[in-house]
Amino acid sequence: MLLALHSVDERTNTDPPHICCGRLPRKCHCPPRGLFASIITKVSMAAVLFGVVWSITEKECLPGGNLFGIITVLLCALTGGKLVRLICAPKLPAFPPLLGMLLAGVLLRNIPVVTEAVYIDFRWSASLRNIALAVILSHAGLGLDGSALKKLKTVWVRLAVGPCLTEAFTVALVSHFLLGLPWIWGFILGFVLGAVSPAVVVPSMLKMQKDGYGSEQGVPTLLMAAGSFDDILCITGFTTCLSIAFTTDSIWFNILRGLLEIVGAMAAGLVFGLFLRCFPSSDQKDVSVKRSYLLLGLSVFAVCGSHVAGFPGLGGLCTLVLSFCAGLGWRESKAPVENNLNKAWDVSQPLLFGLIGAEINLRAVDFRTAGK
């Protein structure tokens, strides 16, 4: 009888069950959501990627291997760029993310324990930097406005050639009379210091052009064209002076060869650009993906192939011409290609500046000598 009453009381009990830490479920969702879920997802994706790459490459993905070094530089450069972007100083413009990317590469290079684990072969580093250069130059060529460039056809040439040669000659004079360098080495130093980095100028000008600042006057196009051609001119001048310093050929022969190489690079870029205007045809499926693939492939081939052929300055000019020529033919339909190039630059930019920073070895600098 007592057992029966006890079972009836259990069935008719309406009191809510006792829950330990009743507030916890309301604060901690299961499964997690928001920022915590995003962090778990990204960490899991990185772990899966590492596991797949390690199962294929083994030692290359472990500390001391090339792939480990590249991934570490990429992640640290991305983190450094985001941290620098958070710095807000009163009455000062925001710091560019590339500053954090450079500092991340410098730290990876100069911290003793980290340097031993983060190793990247010089050929891998040079190839990745060339790929990043091909990406940004092809993006610059697509972003050029043909009508504005035609209107400012003499201005951008003067803006590119004038400051470049003036700075090169000034540095050559100062280094010759102040430091005692030979004239040819003074010009080599001048072309090194006079180069304008397209990786710094082009993204800023593309953002200005997208926001509409100075587009009617052609200012973004003017600066992109002048900055890119300035860099190509400095590379050509550097290689020409270097060949004069180490070969027995006459000076005029080396200068004439440099001019002929420029003409050849422009002709090759024109041929590749006309090809991209026709192929793939506009009636094909996924035409923007195919155009992006061919544009990036030809650009990387031009930049890296010119280094293999011994003409390192010509690949950039060829890339600039072919992308500009292709963009003139695609017109409004080039917008999806530019979006794909933006995604490629999002990966190439931290790699480029992180690898540049990783080339700075402070232990190899004698500061007593540098200060004299």
mmCIF file of N, CA, C and O in Angstrom, residues 15 55 58 80 84 87 92 110 119 133 136 138 167 192 200 215 225 239-240 263-264 275 280 286 319 336 342:
data_model
loop_
_atom_site.group_PDB
_atom_site.id
_atom_site.type_symbol
_atom_site.label_atom_id
_atom_site.label_comp_id
_atom_site.label_asym_id
_atom_site.label_seq_id
_atom_site.Cartn_x
_atom_site.Cartn_y
_atom_site.Cartn_z
ATOM 1 N N ASP A 15 6.299 19.692 -9.018
ATOM 2 C CA ASP A 15 7.392 20.598 -8.699
ATOM 3 C C ASP A 15 8.455 20.551 -9.791
ATOM 4 O O ASP A 15 8.777 19.462 -10.308
ATOM 5 N N SER A 55 50.690 15.022 -43.598
ATOM 6 C CA SER A 55 50.596 13.650 -44.086
ATOM 7 C C SER A 55 51.175 13.497 -45.486
ATOM 8 O O SER A 55 51.539 12.392 -45.896
ATOM 9 N N GLU A 58 55.391 15.599 -44.735
ATOM 10 C CA GLU A 58 56.124 15.142 -43.556
ATOM 11 C C GLU A 58 57.065 16.232 -43.016
ATOM 12 O O GLU A 58 56.606 17.226 -42.485
ATOM 13 N N GLY A 80 49.993 40.534 -37.251
ATOM 14 C CA GLY A 80 50.632 41.839 -37.080
ATOM 15 C C GLY A 80 49.881 42.955 -37.775
ATOM 16 O O GLY A 80 49.736 44.056 -37.236
ATOM 17 N N VAL A 84 48.227 46.173 -35.729
ATOM 18 C CA VAL A 84 48.595 47.553 -36.043
ATOM 19 C C VAL A 84 47.368 48.360 -36.454
ATOM 20 O O VAL A 84 47.262 49.551 -36.149
ATOM 21 N N ILE A 87 45.620 50.123 -33.604
ATOM 22 C CA ILE A 87 46.265 51.256 -32.935
ATOM 23 C C ILE A 87 45.652 52.558 -33.450
ATOM 24 O O ILE A 87 45.661 52.828 -34.652
ATOM 25 N N LEU A 92 46.078 61.626 -35.583
ATOM 26 C CA LEU A 92 46.990 60.988 -36.529
ATOM 27 C C LEU A 92 46.215 59.990 -37.366
ATOM 28 O O LEU A 92 45.267 59.365 -36.879
ATOM 29 N N ASN A 110 64.786 37.742 -36.177
ATOM 30 C CA ASN A 110 65.804 38.180 -35.234
ATOM 31 C C ASN A 110 65.622 37.644 -33.817
ATOM 32 O O ASN A 110 66.402 37.992 -32.936
ATOM 33 N N TYR A 119 62.363 28.594 -41.005
ATOM 34 C CA TYR A 119 63.366 28.628 -42.080
ATOM 35 C C TYR A 119 62.644 28.585 -43.416
ATOM 36 O O TYR A 119 61.740 27.758 -43.635
ATOM 37 N N LEU A 133 54.381 40.247 -56.641
ATOM 38 C CA LEU A 133 54.593 41.362 -57.567
ATOM 39 C C LEU A 133 53.744 41.204 -58.816
ATOM 40 O O LEU A 133 53.161 42.174 -59.314
ATOM 41 N N ILE A 136 50.026 42.169 -57.952
ATOM 42 C CA ILE A 136 49.724 43.593 -57.779
ATOM 43 C C ILE A 136 49.905 44.363 -59.091
ATOM 44 O O ILE A 136 49.169 45.312 -59.367
ATOM 45 N N SER A 138 49.395 43.094 -62.164
ATOM 46 C CA SER A 138 48.231 42.774 -62.998
ATOM 47 C C SER A 138 46.994 43.515 -62.501
ATOM 48 O O SER A 138 46.161 43.973 -63.301
ATOM 49 N N GLU A 167 66.577 61.299 -58.622
ATOM 50 C CA GLU A 167 67.024 60.672 -57.380
ATOM 51 C C GLU A 167 68.233 59.778 -57.616
ATOM 52 O O GLU A 167 69.169 59.758 -56.805
ATOM 53 N N VAL A 192 68.452 51.626 -56.626
ATOM 54 C CA VAL A 192 67.872 50.841 -55.525
ATOM 55 C C VAL A 192 67.032 51.745 -54.626
ATOM 56 O O VAL A 192 65.899 51.402 -54.249
ATOM 57 N N VAL A 200 52.795 49.217 -52.364
ATOM 58 C CA VAL A 200 52.345 50.257 -51.436
ATOM 59 C C VAL A 200 51.419 51.245 -52.130
ATOM 60 O O VAL A 200 50.380 51.645 -51.586
ATOM 61 N N SER A 215 38.856 60.652 -59.504
ATOM 62 C CA SER A 215 38.660 59.835 -60.706
ATOM 63 C C SER A 215 38.412 60.689 -61.940
ATOM 64 O O SER A 215 38.851 60.345 -63.045
ATOM 65 N N ALA A 225 50.053 54.347 -62.836
ATOM 66 C CA ALA A 225 50.898 54.170 -64.018
ATOM 67 C C ALA A 225 52.311 54.680 -63.753
ATOM 68 O O ALA A 225 53.302 54.004 -64.083
ATOM 69 N N THR A 239 69.738 46.627 -63.309
ATOM 70 C CA THR A 239 70.327 45.490 -64.020
ATOM 71 C C THR A 239 71.308 45.955 -65.095
ATOM 72 O O THR A 239 72.337 45.312 -65.332
ATOM 73 N N THR A 240 71.007 47.090 -65.756
ATOM 74 C CA THR A 240 71.927 47.615 -66.769
ATOM 75 C C THR A 240 73.243 48.048 -66.133
ATOM 76 O O THR A 240 74.334 47.717 -66.628
ATOM 77 N N VAL A 263 61.448 47.374 -75.219
ATOM 78 C CA VAL A 263 60.566 47.261 -76.388
ATOM 79 C C VAL A 263 60.050 45.835 -76.537
ATOM 80 O O VAL A 263 58.862 45.602 -76.823
ATOM 81 N N GLY A 264 60.916 44.850 -76.324
ATOM 82 C CA GLY A 264 60.496 43.454 -76.423
ATOM 83 C C GLY A 264 59.467 43.087 -75.372
ATOM 84 O O GLY A 264 58.509 42.342 -75.655
ATOM 85 N N PHE A 275 45.573 38.319 -76.830
ATOM 86 C CA PHE A 275 45.093 36.945 -76.675
ATOM 87 C C PHE A 275 44.008 36.871 -75.598
ATOM 88 O O PHE A 275 42.975 36.205 -75.783
ATOM 89 N N PRO A 280 39.303 33.576 -72.926
ATOM 90 C CA PRO A 280 38.103 32.853 -73.372
ATOM 91 C C PRO A 280 37.030 33.799 -73.909
ATOM 92 O O PRO A 280 36.967 34.959 -73.501
ATOM 93 N N ASP A 286 31.568 30.357 -66.769
ATOM 94 C CA ASP A 286 32.605 30.756 -65.798
ATOM 95 C C ASP A 286 33.723 31.540 -66.479
ATOM 96 O O ASP A 286 34.908 31.306 -66.250
ATOM 97 N N THR A 319 53.753 42.349 -67.690
ATOM 98 C CA THR A 319 52.525 42.126 -66.926
ATOM 99 C C THR A 319 51.630 43.350 -66.943
ATOM 100 O O THR A 319 50.404 43.257 -67.113
ATOM 101 N N PRO A 336 34.434 41.303 -62.150
ATOM 102 C CA PRO A 336 34.627 40.034 -61.432
ATOM 103 C C PRO A 336 36.091 39.593 -61.398
ATOM 104 O O PRO A 336 36.530 38.987 -60.408
ATOM 105 N N ASN A 342 41.595 40.761 -56.023
ATOM 106 C CA ASN A 342 41.585 41.250 -54.643
ATOM 107 C C ASN A 342 41.770 40.103 -53.658
ATOM 108 O O ASN A 342 42.500 40.228 -52.665
#
